[in-house]
Amino acid sequence: QMGKNCWSVYRPDRNASQEMINRLAWNDRISRAIELGLLRLHYQGVYETASGELAHLEALVRMVDEGNPERLIPPGQFIGYAEKSGKILEVDRWVVRESISVLSKTPHLPALAINISARSFDDPNLPAFIAAQLQEAGVDPRRLLVELTETSAVSDLRDAERFINALQRTGCHVCLDDFGTGFASFAYLKHLKVDILKIDGLFIRNLTREQDNQVFVRSIIDVARGLGKKTVAEFVESQEILFMLQAFGVDMVQGYHLDQPQALHPALVAPRQ
Ligand code: C2E
Ligand code: CA
Ligand code: CA
Ligand code: CA
């Protein structure tokens, strides 16, 4: 990976080398997972705070463990490595293809959100790829919501701007994930034309106990409203937190109090006539 005609010796006796070995092993597993069809999507509901109705589902990737096909490996274990190595571009394209296929088979589903890493800004053809897949499947682009994750790693705001504008032109909706953490959050808003801010779950999980978090969450909602954007709160784990978010006026909610990510979410099943 270092380039042509280059080799090096690994000594598994230092932490740095262990990290390197992990990275190489995971890169290999990710490539194999894509090749062998071992990636899966699980789905979690996002609900309108006011009515309780389903707004959309969020698709979350998992990897079947080759050694133990009963076990699913959570994204926290491999997405980080995929982002470092660039393999994330392939994962994100797989997610795009799979989720558009799901949308085409579930016309009753209002919309589906997918996670795209800001590392995929390095893939300037991704928006065109998304547009082509949507068209080929005959899916209304407004049913696809792109959540941009790992935006704290954005090095060039102009790249991000270009990417998001291209996404917007395809007609899908765009959301900034994990909003409020990563120091550039508010600076982004001035430049990036996104539709939705998803407030980082770290602010929500302890909301009723942490007054500082209440201040942050209210001001994010305030800013979003002023700019004409919608808000989602993730990690809603209790009824008390849900009540507080209702009082604050957050538009949509998601979390274990409402449902868990699952392979066969009830919203995927067509309602009986
Ligand atoms: P995220 O996009 O912020 O997703 C939310 C994570 O929080 C999910 O974990 C979800 O299962 C979990 N969660 C949902 N409700 C609650 C709750 O009430 N309490 C708590 N404590 N956790 C909750 P998951 O599925 O393990 O995903 C972890 C992260 O991996 C995601 O964070 C996202 O950054 C990344 N990821 C997942 N799927 C994809 C994907 O398809 N592509 C890319 N690029 N990244 C992905
Ligand atoms: Ca997300
Ligand atoms: Ca998040
Ligand atoms: Ca996150």
PDB file of C-alpha atoms and ligand atoms in Angstrom:
ATOM      1  CA  GLN A   1       0.000   0.000   0.000  1.00  0.00           C
ATOM      2  CA  MET A   2       2.966   2.332   0.334  1.00  0.00           C
ATOM      3  CA  GLY A   3       3.519   2.307  -3.417  1.00  0.00           C
ATOM      4  CA  LYS A   4       5.398   0.504  -6.139  1.00  0.00           C
ATOM      5  CA  ASN A   5       8.258  -1.873  -5.333  1.00  0.00           C
ATOM      6  CA  CYS A   6       8.059  -1.162  -1.657  1.00  0.00           C
ATOM      7  CA  TRP A   7       8.130  -3.599   1.210  1.00  0.00           C
ATOM      8  CA  SER A   8       8.676  -3.452   4.932  1.00  0.00           C
ATOM      9  CA  VAL A   9       9.106  -5.790   7.885  1.00  0.00           C
ATOM     10  CA  TYR A  10       6.509  -5.864  10.659  1.00  0.00           C
ATOM     11  CA  ARG A  11       7.543  -6.603  14.190  1.00  0.00           C
ATOM     12  CA  PRO A  12       4.503  -7.377  16.282  1.00  0.00           C
ATOM     13  CA  ASP A  13       6.313  -6.256  19.411  1.00  0.00           C
ATOM     14  CA  ARG A  14       5.219  -2.627  19.547  1.00  0.00           C
ATOM     15  CA  ASN A  15       1.807  -1.061  19.850  1.00  0.00           C
ATOM     16  CA  ALA A  16       2.251   0.859  16.639  1.00  0.00           C
ATOM     17  CA  SER A  17       2.853  -2.348  14.688  1.00  0.00           C
ATOM     18  CA  GLN A  18      -0.118  -4.042  16.336  1.00  0.00           C
ATOM     19  CA  GLU A  19      -2.277  -1.206  15.058  1.00  0.00           C
ATOM     20  CA  MET A  20      -0.823  -1.736  11.564  1.00  0.00           C
ATOM     21  CA  ILE A  21      -1.521  -5.469  11.677  1.00  0.00           C
ATOM     22  CA  ASN A  22      -5.104  -4.847  12.808  1.00  0.00           C
ATOM     23  CA  ARG A  23      -5.554  -2.412   9.990  1.00  0.00           C
ATOM     24  CA  LEU A  24      -4.284  -4.800   7.334  1.00  0.00           C
ATOM     25  CA  ALA A  25      -6.393  -7.639   8.732  1.00  0.00           C
ATOM     26  CA  TRP A  26      -9.536  -5.505   8.755  1.00  0.00           C
ATOM     27  CA  ASN A  27      -8.923  -4.197   5.244  1.00  0.00           C
ATOM     28  CA  ASP A  28      -8.755  -7.775   4.079  1.00  0.00           C
ATOM     29  CA  ARG A  29     -11.931  -8.727   5.922  1.00  0.00           C
ATOM     30  CA  ILE A  30     -13.815  -5.744   4.526  1.00  0.00           C
ATOM     31  CA  SER A  31     -12.806  -6.578   0.941  1.00  0.00           C
ATOM     32  CA  ARG A  32     -13.826 -10.199   1.463  1.00  0.00           C
ATOM     33  CA  ALA A  33     -17.105  -9.162   3.078  1.00  0.00           C
ATOM     34  CA  ILE A  34     -18.034  -7.076   0.043  1.00  0.00           C
ATOM     35  CA  GLU A  35     -16.923  -9.794  -2.370  1.00  0.00           C
ATOM     36  CA  LEU A  36     -18.725 -12.597  -0.532  1.00  0.00           C
ATOM     37  CA  GLY A  37     -21.879 -10.625   0.266  1.00  0.00           C
ATOM     38  CA  LEU A  38     -21.351 -10.566   4.024  1.00  0.00           C
ATOM     39  CA  LEU A  39     -22.573  -7.029   4.703  1.00  0.00           C
ATOM     40  CA  ARG A  40     -26.074  -6.580   6.140  1.00  0.00           C
ATOM     41  CA  LEU A  41     -28.310  -3.623   6.914  1.00  0.00           C
ATOM     42  CA  HIS A  42     -30.310  -3.217  10.108  1.00  0.00           C
ATOM     43  CA  TYR A  43     -33.029  -0.585  10.389  1.00  0.00           C
ATOM     44  CA  GLN A  44     -34.044   1.771  13.177  1.00  0.00           C
ATOM     45  CA  GLY A  45     -37.080   4.071  13.165  1.00  0.00           C
ATOM     46  CA  VAL A  46     -36.990   7.872  13.262  1.00  0.00           C
ATOM     47  CA  TYR A  47     -40.327   9.276  14.445  1.00  0.00           C
ATOM     48  CA  GLU A  48     -42.122  12.625  14.250  1.00  0.00           C
ATOM     49  CA  THR A  49     -42.039  14.010  17.796  1.00  0.00           C
ATOM     50  CA  ALA A  50     -45.475  15.616  17.556  1.00  0.00           C
ATOM     51  CA  SER A  51     -47.502  12.768  16.023  1.00  0.00           C
ATOM     52  CA  GLY A  52     -45.370   9.729  16.846  1.00  0.00           C
ATOM     53  CA  GLU A  53     -45.599   8.667  13.209  1.00  0.00           C
ATOM     54  CA  LEU A  54     -42.673   7.101  11.411  1.00  0.00           C
ATOM     55  CA  ALA A  55     -40.687   9.737   9.490  1.00  0.00           C
ATOM     56  CA  HIS A  56     -38.147   7.317   8.014  1.00  0.00           C
ATOM     57  CA  LEU A  57     -35.859   4.398   8.829  1.00  0.00           C
ATOM     58  CA  GLU A  58     -32.095   4.649   9.271  1.00  0.00           C
ATOM     59  CA  ALA A  59     -30.034   1.850   7.706  1.00  0.00           C
ATOM     60  CA  LEU A  60     -27.044   0.743   9.815  1.00  0.00           C
ATOM     61  CA  VAL A  61     -24.430  -1.629   8.397  1.00  0.00           C
ATOM     62  CA  ARG A  62     -23.165  -4.862  10.015  1.00  0.00           C
ATOM     63  CA  MET A  63     -20.722  -7.550   8.880  1.00  0.00           C
ATOM     64  CA  VAL A  64     -21.365 -11.288   9.119  1.00  0.00           C
ATOM     65  CA  ASP A  65     -18.443 -12.930  10.936  1.00  0.00           C
ATOM     66  CA  GLU A  66     -16.952 -15.416   8.445  1.00  0.00           C
ATOM     67  CA  GLY A  67     -15.756 -17.705  11.234  1.00  0.00           C
ATOM     68  CA  ASN A  68     -19.125 -17.649  13.015  1.00  0.00           C
ATOM     69  CA  PRO A  69     -21.984 -16.749  10.628  1.00  0.00           C
ATOM     70  CA  GLU A  70     -24.395 -16.448  13.572  1.00  0.00           C
ATOM     71  CA  ARG A  71     -22.493 -13.401  14.767  1.00  0.00           C
ATOM     72  CA  LEU A  72     -22.800  -9.888  13.353  1.00  0.00           C
ATOM     73  CA  ILE A  73     -19.870  -7.523  13.760  1.00  0.00           C
ATOM     74  CA  PRO A  74     -21.021  -3.986  14.681  1.00  0.00           C
ATOM     75  CA  PRO A  75     -19.824  -1.054  12.519  1.00  0.00           C
ATOM     76  CA  GLY A  76     -17.898   0.451  15.422  1.00  0.00           C
ATOM     77  CA  GLN A  77     -15.368  -2.362  14.962  1.00  0.00           C
ATOM     78  CA  PHE A  78     -14.631  -1.887  11.266  1.00  0.00           C
ATOM     79  CA  ILE A  79     -15.869   1.474   9.920  1.00  0.00           C
ATOM     80  CA  GLY A  80     -12.946   3.305  11.576  1.00  0.00           C
ATOM     81  CA  TYR A  81     -10.413   1.081   9.779  1.00  0.00           C
ATOM     82  CA  ALA A  82     -12.367   1.407   6.543  1.00  0.00           C
ATOM     83  CA  GLU A  83     -12.209   5.190   6.873  1.00  0.00           C
ATOM     84  CA  LYS A  84      -8.444   5.160   7.440  1.00  0.00           C
ATOM     85  CA  SER A  85      -7.698   2.887   4.497  1.00  0.00           C
ATOM     86  CA  GLY A  86     -10.174   4.314   2.002  1.00  0.00           C
ATOM     87  CA  LYS A  87     -12.166   1.047   1.912  1.00  0.00           C
ATOM     88  CA  ILE A  88     -15.083   3.135   3.187  1.00  0.00           C
ATOM     89  CA  LEU A  89     -15.708   4.264  -0.401  1.00  0.00           C
ATOM     90  CA  GLU A  90     -16.601   0.666  -1.306  1.00  0.00           C
ATOM     91  CA  VAL A  91     -18.691   0.169   1.831  1.00  0.00           C
ATOM     92  CA  ASP A  92     -20.629   3.369   1.165  1.00  0.00           C
ATOM     93  CA  ARG A  93     -21.298   2.367  -2.446  1.00  0.00           C
ATOM     94  CA  TRP A  94     -22.539  -1.029  -1.290  1.00  0.00           C
ATOM     95  CA  VAL A  95     -24.897   0.711   1.177  1.00  0.00           C
ATOM     96  CA  VAL A  96     -26.191   3.023  -1.563  1.00  0.00           C
ATOM     97  CA  ARG A  97     -26.950   0.093  -3.887  1.00  0.00           C
ATOM     98  CA  GLU A  98     -28.566  -2.035  -1.178  1.00  0.00           C
ATOM     99  CA  SER A  99     -30.700   0.748   0.295  1.00  0.00           C
ATOM    100  CA  ILE A 100     -32.010   1.917  -3.082  1.00  0.00           C
ATOM    101  CA  SER A 101     -32.941  -1.670  -3.838  1.00  0.00           C
ATOM    102  CA  VAL A 102     -34.827  -1.776  -0.509  1.00  0.00           C
ATOM    103  CA  LEU A 103     -36.609   1.502  -1.348  1.00  0.00           C
ATOM    104  CA  SER A 104     -37.727   0.117  -4.709  1.00  0.00           C
ATOM    105  CA  LYS A 105     -39.227  -2.955  -2.982  1.00  0.00           C
ATOM    106  CA  THR A 106     -41.003  -0.998  -0.208  1.00  0.00           C
ATOM    107  CA  PRO A 107     -43.105   1.729  -1.867  1.00  0.00           C
ATOM    108  CA  HIS A 108     -45.067   2.166   1.396  1.00  0.00           C
ATOM    109  CA  LEU A 109     -41.892   3.220   3.286  1.00  0.00           C
ATOM    110  CA  PRO A 110     -41.777   7.050   3.475  1.00  0.00           C
ATOM    111  CA  ALA A 111     -37.968   7.321   3.302  1.00  0.00           C
ATOM    112  CA  LEU A 112     -34.691   5.640   4.172  1.00  0.00           C
ATOM    113  CA  ALA A 113     -31.628   7.318   5.678  1.00  0.00           C
ATOM    114  CA  ILE A 114     -28.121   6.021   4.953  1.00  0.00           C
ATOM    115  CA  ASN A 115     -24.784   6.916   6.509  1.00  0.00           C
ATOM    116  CA  ILE A 116     -22.088   8.245   4.215  1.00  0.00           C
ATOM    117  CA  SER A 117     -18.704   9.045   5.684  1.00  0.00           C
ATOM    118  CA  ALA A 118     -17.245  12.462   4.926  1.00  0.00           C
ATOM    119  CA  ARG A 119     -14.248  10.435   3.714  1.00  0.00           C
ATOM    120  CA  SER A 120     -16.379   9.683   0.680  1.00  0.00           C
ATOM    121  CA  PHE A 121     -16.002  13.340  -0.319  1.00  0.00           C
ATOM    122  CA  ASP A 122     -12.853  11.871  -1.909  1.00  0.00           C
ATOM    123  CA  ASP A 123     -15.195  10.035  -4.271  1.00  0.00           C
ATOM    124  CA  PRO A 124     -16.504  12.973  -6.333  1.00  0.00           C
ATOM    125  CA  ASN A 125     -18.523  10.601  -8.527  1.00  0.00           C
ATOM    126  CA  LEU A 126     -20.596   9.298  -5.625  1.00  0.00           C
ATOM    127  CA  PRO A 127     -23.477  11.795  -6.061  1.00  0.00           C
ATOM    128  CA  ALA A 128     -23.740  10.876  -9.756  1.00  0.00           C
ATOM    129  CA  PHE A 129     -23.614   7.197  -8.784  1.00  0.00           C
ATOM    130  CA  ILE A 130     -26.498   7.747  -6.345  1.00  0.00           C
ATOM    131  CA  ALA A 131     -28.515   9.622  -8.980  1.00  0.00           C
ATOM    132  CA  ALA A 132     -27.967   6.845 -11.550  1.00  0.00           C
ATOM    133  CA  GLN A 133     -28.961   4.108  -9.084  1.00  0.00           C
ATOM    134  CA  LEU A 134     -32.122   5.997  -8.095  1.00  0.00           C
ATOM    135  CA  GLN A 135     -33.103   6.501 -11.694  1.00  0.00           C
ATOM    136  CA  GLU A 136     -32.406   2.928 -12.683  1.00  0.00           C
ATOM    137  CA  ALA A 137     -34.535   1.650  -9.790  1.00  0.00           C
ATOM    138  CA  GLY A 138     -37.260   4.217 -10.444  1.00  0.00           C
ATOM    139  CA  VAL A 139     -37.076   5.518  -6.870  1.00  0.00           C
ATOM    140  CA  ASP A 140     -38.116   9.094  -6.000  1.00  0.00           C
ATOM    141  CA  PRO A 141     -34.883  10.788  -4.791  1.00  0.00           C
ATOM    142  CA  ARG A 142     -36.797  12.534  -1.999  1.00  0.00           C
ATOM    143  CA  ARG A 143     -37.141   9.117  -0.323  1.00  0.00           C
ATOM    144  CA  LEU A 144     -33.386   8.900   0.200  1.00  0.00           C
ATOM    145  CA  LEU A 145     -31.809  10.823   3.071  1.00  0.00           C
ATOM    146  CA  VAL A 146     -28.028  10.985   3.264  1.00  0.00           C
ATOM    147  CA  GLU A 147     -26.556  11.361   6.770  1.00  0.00           C
ATOM    148  CA  LEU A 148     -23.006  12.671   6.627  1.00  0.00           C
ATOM    149  CA  THR A 149     -20.875  11.130   9.394  1.00  0.00           C
ATOM    150  CA  GLU A 150     -17.291  11.793  10.471  1.00  0.00           C
ATOM    151  CA  THR A 151     -17.557  15.375   9.308  1.00  0.00           C
ATOM    152  CA  SER A 152     -15.042  16.375  11.996  1.00  0.00           C
ATOM    153  CA  ALA A 153     -12.432  14.929   9.621  1.00  0.00           C
ATOM    154  CA  VAL A 154     -13.350  17.358   6.823  1.00  0.00           C
ATOM    155  CA  SER A 155     -10.150  19.105   5.818  1.00  0.00           C
ATOM    156  CA  ASP A 156     -11.443  21.200   2.947  1.00  0.00           C
ATOM    157  CA  LEU A 157     -14.783  22.884   3.410  1.00  0.00           C
ATOM    158  CA  ARG A 158     -14.981  23.580  -0.335  1.00  0.00           C
ATOM    159  CA  ASP A 159     -14.845  19.840  -1.094  1.00  0.00           C
ATOM    160  CA  ALA A 160     -17.662  19.304   1.375  1.00  0.00           C
ATOM    161  CA  GLU A 161     -19.671  22.134  -0.155  1.00  0.00           C
ATOM    162  CA  ARG A 162     -19.222  20.786  -3.663  1.00  0.00           C
ATOM    163  CA  PHE A 163     -20.198  17.273  -2.581  1.00  0.00           C
ATOM    164  CA  ILE A 164     -23.318  18.403  -0.726  1.00  0.00           C
ATOM    165  CA  ASN A 165     -24.446  20.673  -3.551  1.00  0.00           C
ATOM    166  CA  ALA A 166     -24.098  17.750  -5.946  1.00  0.00           C
ATOM    167  CA  LEU A 167     -26.126  15.560  -3.584  1.00  0.00           C
ATOM    168  CA  GLN A 168     -28.827  18.222  -3.312  1.00  0.00           C
ATOM    169  CA  ARG A 169     -29.034  18.422  -7.110  1.00  0.00           C
ATOM    170  CA  THR A 170     -29.864  14.696  -7.257  1.00  0.00           C
ATOM    171  CA  GLY A 171     -32.992  15.558  -5.222  1.00  0.00           C
ATOM    172  CA  CYS A 172     -32.183  13.569  -2.087  1.00  0.00           C
ATOM    173  CA  HIS A 173     -32.202  15.149   1.357  1.00  0.00           C
ATOM    174  CA  VAL A 174     -29.021  15.727   3.340  1.00  0.00           C
ATOM    175  CA  CYS A 175     -28.444  15.559   7.100  1.00  0.00           C
ATOM    176  CA  LEU A 176     -25.404  16.412   9.225  1.00  0.00           C
ATOM    177  CA  ASP A 177     -24.956  13.530  11.680  1.00  0.00           C
ATOM    178  CA  ASP A 178     -23.491  13.904  15.183  1.00  0.00           C
ATOM    179  CA  PHE A 179     -24.122  17.636  15.124  1.00  0.00           C
ATOM    180  CA  GLY A 180     -22.647  19.620  18.006  1.00  0.00           C
ATOM    181  CA  THR A 181     -19.516  17.554  18.576  1.00  0.00           C
ATOM    182  CA  GLY A 182     -16.420  18.296  16.509  1.00  0.00           C
ATOM    183  CA  PHE A 183     -15.450  21.912  16.790  1.00  0.00           C
ATOM    184  CA  ALA A 184     -16.447  22.966  13.276  1.00  0.00           C
ATOM    185  CA  SER A 185     -20.171  22.295  13.605  1.00  0.00           C
ATOM    186  CA  PHE A 186     -21.445  25.866  13.545  1.00  0.00           C
ATOM    187  CA  ALA A 187     -18.935  26.982  10.919  1.00  0.00           C
ATOM    188  CA  TYR A 188     -20.253  24.250   8.615  1.00  0.00           C
ATOM    189  CA  LEU A 189     -23.779  25.588   8.766  1.00  0.00           C
ATOM    190  CA  LYS A 190     -22.813  28.808   7.101  1.00  0.00           C
ATOM    191  CA  HIS A 191     -21.545  26.972   4.029  1.00  0.00           C
ATOM    192  CA  LEU A 192     -23.288  23.637   3.824  1.00  0.00           C
ATOM    193  CA  LYS A 193     -26.847  23.532   2.537  1.00  0.00           C
ATOM    194  CA  VAL A 194     -28.200  20.631   4.560  1.00  0.00           C
ATOM    195  CA  ASP A 195     -31.873  19.946   5.357  1.00  0.00           C
ATOM    196  CA  ILE A 196     -31.552  18.265   8.746  1.00  0.00           C
ATOM    197  CA  LEU A 197     -29.297  18.462  11.811  1.00  0.00           C
ATOM    198  CA  LYS A 198     -29.017  15.282  13.845  1.00  0.00           C
ATOM    199  CA  ILE A 199     -28.035  16.273  17.362  1.00  0.00           C
ATOM    200  CA  ASP A 200     -25.260  14.026  18.677  1.00  0.00           C
ATOM    201  CA  GLY A 201     -26.561  11.368  21.056  1.00  0.00           C
ATOM    202  CA  LEU A 202     -23.916  12.352  23.605  1.00  0.00           C
ATOM    203  CA  PHE A 203     -26.013  15.446  24.382  1.00  0.00           C
ATOM    204  CA  ILE A 204     -29.267  13.480  24.554  1.00  0.00           C
ATOM    205  CA  ARG A 205     -28.423  10.409  26.595  1.00  0.00           C
ATOM    206  CA  ASN A 206     -28.106  12.285  29.910  1.00  0.00           C
ATOM    207  CA  LEU A 207     -30.357  15.175  28.952  1.00  0.00           C
ATOM    208  CA  THR A 208     -32.616  15.156  32.007  1.00  0.00           C
ATOM    209  CA  ARG A 209     -29.633  15.048  34.395  1.00  0.00           C
ATOM    210  CA  GLU A 210     -27.223  17.430  32.648  1.00  0.00           C
ATOM    211  CA  GLN A 211     -28.309  21.054  32.577  1.00  0.00           C
ATOM    212  CA  ASP A 212     -25.449  22.057  30.297  1.00  0.00           C
ATOM    213  CA  ASN A 213     -26.673  19.591  27.703  1.00  0.00           C
ATOM    214  CA  GLN A 214     -30.154  21.094  27.925  1.00  0.00           C
ATOM    215  CA  VAL A 215     -28.663  24.495  27.124  1.00  0.00           C
ATOM    216  CA  PHE A 216     -26.730  23.087  24.132  1.00  0.00           C
ATOM    217  CA  VAL A 217     -29.688  21.160  22.751  1.00  0.00           C
ATOM    218  CA  ARG A 218     -32.039  24.129  23.016  1.00  0.00           C
ATOM    219  CA  SER A 219     -29.611  26.383  21.232  1.00  0.00           C
ATOM    220  CA  ILE A 220     -29.043  23.852  18.433  1.00  0.00           C
ATOM    221  CA  ILE A 221     -32.820  23.613  17.954  1.00  0.00           C
ATOM    222  CA  ASP A 222     -33.021  27.402  17.990  1.00  0.00           C
ATOM    223  CA  VAL A 223     -30.283  27.821  15.384  1.00  0.00           C
ATOM    224  CA  ALA A 224     -31.783  25.085  13.190  1.00  0.00           C
ATOM    225  CA  ARG A 225     -35.188  26.741  13.297  1.00  0.00           C
ATOM    226  CA  GLY A 226     -33.697  30.126  12.463  1.00  0.00           C
ATOM    227  CA  LEU A 227     -31.990  28.612   9.427  1.00  0.00           C
ATOM    228  CA  GLY A 228     -35.065  26.662   8.305  1.00  0.00           C
ATOM    229  CA  LYS A 229     -33.633  23.222   9.066  1.00  0.00           C
ATOM    230  CA  LYS A 230     -35.231  20.268  10.829  1.00  0.00           C
ATOM    231  CA  THR A 231     -33.759  18.561  13.884  1.00  0.00           C
ATOM    232  CA  VAL A 232     -33.483  14.915  14.934  1.00  0.00           C
ATOM    233  CA  ALA A 233     -32.462  13.766  18.414  1.00  0.00           C
ATOM    234  CA  GLU A 234     -30.811  10.322  18.593  1.00  0.00           C
ATOM    235  CA  PHE A 235     -30.195   8.119  21.689  1.00  0.00           C
ATOM    236  CA  VAL A 236     -33.637   8.784  23.152  1.00  0.00           C
ATOM    237  CA  GLU A 237     -33.551   6.117  25.856  1.00  0.00           C
ATOM    238  CA  SER A 238     -36.434   7.105  28.165  1.00  0.00           C
ATOM    239  CA  GLN A 239     -39.894   8.637  28.301  1.00  0.00           C
ATOM    240  CA  GLU A 240     -38.539  11.526  30.432  1.00  0.00           C
ATOM    241  CA  ILE A 241     -36.070  12.468  27.727  1.00  0.00           C
ATOM    242  CA  LEU A 242     -38.776  12.188  25.071  1.00  0.00           C
ATOM    243  CA  PHE A 243     -41.026  14.570  27.074  1.00  0.00           C
ATOM    244  CA  MET A 244     -38.203  17.065  27.458  1.00  0.00           C
ATOM    245  CA  LEU A 245     -37.418  16.971  23.723  1.00  0.00           C
ATOM    246  CA  GLN A 246     -41.102  17.474  22.934  1.00  0.00           C
ATOM    247  CA  ALA A 247     -41.080  20.553  25.152  1.00  0.00           C
ATOM    248  CA  PHE A 248     -37.932  21.836  23.410  1.00  0.00           C
ATOM    249  CA  GLY A 249     -39.598  21.396  20.015  1.00  0.00           C
ATOM    250  CA  VAL A 250     -37.244  18.900  18.367  1.00  0.00           C
ATOM    251  CA  ASP A 251     -38.834  17.671  15.109  1.00  0.00           C
ATOM    252  CA  MET A 252     -37.897  13.971  15.149  1.00  0.00           C
ATOM    253  CA  VAL A 253     -36.670  11.369  17.654  1.00  0.00           C
ATOM    254  CA  GLN A 254     -34.805   8.065  17.480  1.00  0.00           C
ATOM    255  CA  GLY A 255     -33.516   5.678  20.137  1.00  0.00           C
ATOM    256  CA  TYR A 256     -33.884   2.523  22.176  1.00  0.00           C
ATOM    257  CA  HIS A 257     -36.958   3.946  23.942  1.00  0.00           C
ATOM    258  CA  LEU A 258     -38.753   3.840  20.565  1.00  0.00           C
ATOM    259  CA  ASP A 259     -37.150   0.804  18.897  1.00  0.00           C
ATOM    260  CA  GLN A 260     -33.863  -1.031  18.297  1.00  0.00           C
ATOM    261  CA  PRO A 261     -32.022  -1.458  14.996  1.00  0.00           C
ATOM    262  CA  GLN A 262     -33.315  -4.720  13.503  1.00  0.00           C
ATOM    263  CA  ALA A 263     -33.061  -6.698  10.269  1.00  0.00           C
ATOM    264  CA  LEU A 264     -36.814  -7.008   9.734  1.00  0.00           C
ATOM    265  CA  HIS A 265     -38.213  -3.697  10.915  1.00  0.00           C
ATOM    266  CA  PRO A 266     -42.040  -3.719  10.938  1.00  0.00           C
ATOM    267  CA  ALA A 267     -42.064  -0.576   8.766  1.00  0.00           C
ATOM    268  CA  LEU A 268     -40.474  -2.591   5.940  1.00  0.00           C
ATOM    269  CA  VAL A 269     -43.516  -4.843   5.796  1.00  0.00           C
ATOM    270  CA  ALA A 270     -46.353  -3.641   3.588  1.00  0.00           C
ATOM    271  CA  PRO A 271     -49.502  -2.795   5.583  1.00  0.00           C
ATOM    272  CA  ARG A 272     -52.429  -5.175   4.976  1.00  0.00           C
ATOM    273  CA  GLN A 273     -55.192  -3.741   2.854  1.00  0.00           C
TER     274      GLN A 273
HETATM  275  P1  C2E B   1     -24.592   6.779  14.056  1.00  0.00           P
HETATM  276  O1  C2E B   1     -24.899   7.036  12.610  1.00  0.00           O
HETATM  277  O2  C2E B   1     -24.548   7.948  14.978  1.00  0.00           O
HETATM  278  O3  C2E B   1     -25.670   5.703  14.495  1.00  0.00           O
HETATM  279  C1  C2E B   1     -26.231   5.617  15.774  1.00  0.00           C
HETATM  280  C2  C2E B   1     -25.680   4.458  16.560  1.00  0.00           C
HETATM  281  O4  C2E B   1     -26.252   4.481  17.869  1.00  0.00           O
HETATM  282  C3  C2E B   1     -26.060   3.082  15.993  1.00  0.00           C
HETATM  283  O5  C2E B   1     -25.009   2.186  16.338  1.00  0.00           O
HETATM  284  C4  C2E B   1     -27.311   2.729  16.790  1.00  0.00           C
HETATM  285  O6  C2E B   1     -27.539   1.347  16.897  1.00  0.00           O
HETATM  286  C5  C2E B   1     -26.982   3.314  18.149  1.00  0.00           C
HETATM  287  N1  C2E B   1     -28.187   3.693  18.899  1.00  0.00           N
HETATM  288  C6  C2E B   1     -29.433   3.888  18.435  1.00  0.00           C
HETATM  289  N2  C2E B   1     -30.271   4.251  19.416  1.00  0.00           N
HETATM  290  C7  C2E B   1     -29.528   4.300  20.550  1.00  0.00           C
HETATM  291  C8  C2E B   1     -29.833   4.616  21.918  1.00  0.00           C
HETATM  292  O7  C2E B   1     -30.965   4.947  22.304  1.00  0.00           O
HETATM  293  N3  C2E B   1     -28.801   4.578  22.809  1.00  0.00           N
HETATM  294  C9  C2E B   1     -27.524   4.238  22.419  1.00  0.00           C
HETATM  295  N4  C2E B   1     -26.570   4.204  23.362  1.00  0.00           N
HETATM  296  N5  C2E B   1     -27.212   3.934  21.150  1.00  0.00           N
HETATM  297  C10 C2E B   1     -28.209   3.961  20.224  1.00  0.00           C
HETATM  298  P2  C2E B   1     -24.304   1.304  15.238  1.00  0.00           P
HETATM  299  O8  C2E B   1     -25.311   0.683  14.346  1.00  0.00           O
HETATM  300  O9  C2E B   1     -23.365   0.409  15.992  1.00  0.00           O
HETATM  301  O10 C2E B   1     -23.501   2.363  14.382  1.00  0.00           O
HETATM  302  C11 C2E B   1     -22.382   3.056  14.903  1.00  0.00           C
HETATM  303  C12 C2E B   1     -21.838   4.061  13.915  1.00  0.00           C
HETATM  304  O11 C2E B   1     -21.260   3.394  12.774  1.00  0.00           O
HETATM  305  C13 C2E B   1     -22.896   4.968  13.292  1.00  0.00           C
HETATM  306  O12 C2E B   1     -23.187   5.997  14.189  1.00  0.00           O
HETATM  307  C14 C2E B   1     -22.183   5.454  12.048  1.00  0.00           C
HETATM  308  O13 C2E B   1     -21.278   6.499  12.351  1.00  0.00           O
HETATM  309  C15 C2E B   1     -21.397   4.221  11.638  1.00  0.00           C
HETATM  310  N6  C2E B   1     -22.166   3.512  10.595  1.00  0.00           N
HETATM  311  C16 C2E B   1     -23.182   2.639  10.739  1.00  0.00           C
HETATM  312  N7  C2E B   1     -23.632   2.201   9.535  1.00  0.00           N
HETATM  313  C17 C2E B   1     -22.884   2.834   8.598  1.00  0.00           C
HETATM  314  C18 C2E B   1     -22.843   2.813   7.151  1.00  0.00           C
HETATM  315  O14 C2E B   1     -23.630   2.140   6.483  1.00  0.00           O
HETATM  316  N8  C2E B   1     -21.898   3.617   6.539  1.00  0.00           N
HETATM  317  C19 C2E B   1     -21.033   4.403   7.246  1.00  0.00           C
HETATM  318  N9  C2E B   1     -20.156   5.142   6.574  1.00  0.00           N
HETATM  319  N10 C2E B   1     -21.042   4.446   8.596  1.00  0.00           N
HETATM  320  C20 C2E B   1     -21.935   3.684   9.271  1.00  0.00           C
HETATM  321 CA    CA B   2     -26.390   8.139  11.452  1.00  0.00          CA
HETATM  322 CA    CA B   3     -25.192  10.036  15.197  1.00  0.00          CA
HETATM  323 CA    CA B   4     -21.828   8.543  15.874  1.00  0.00          CA
END
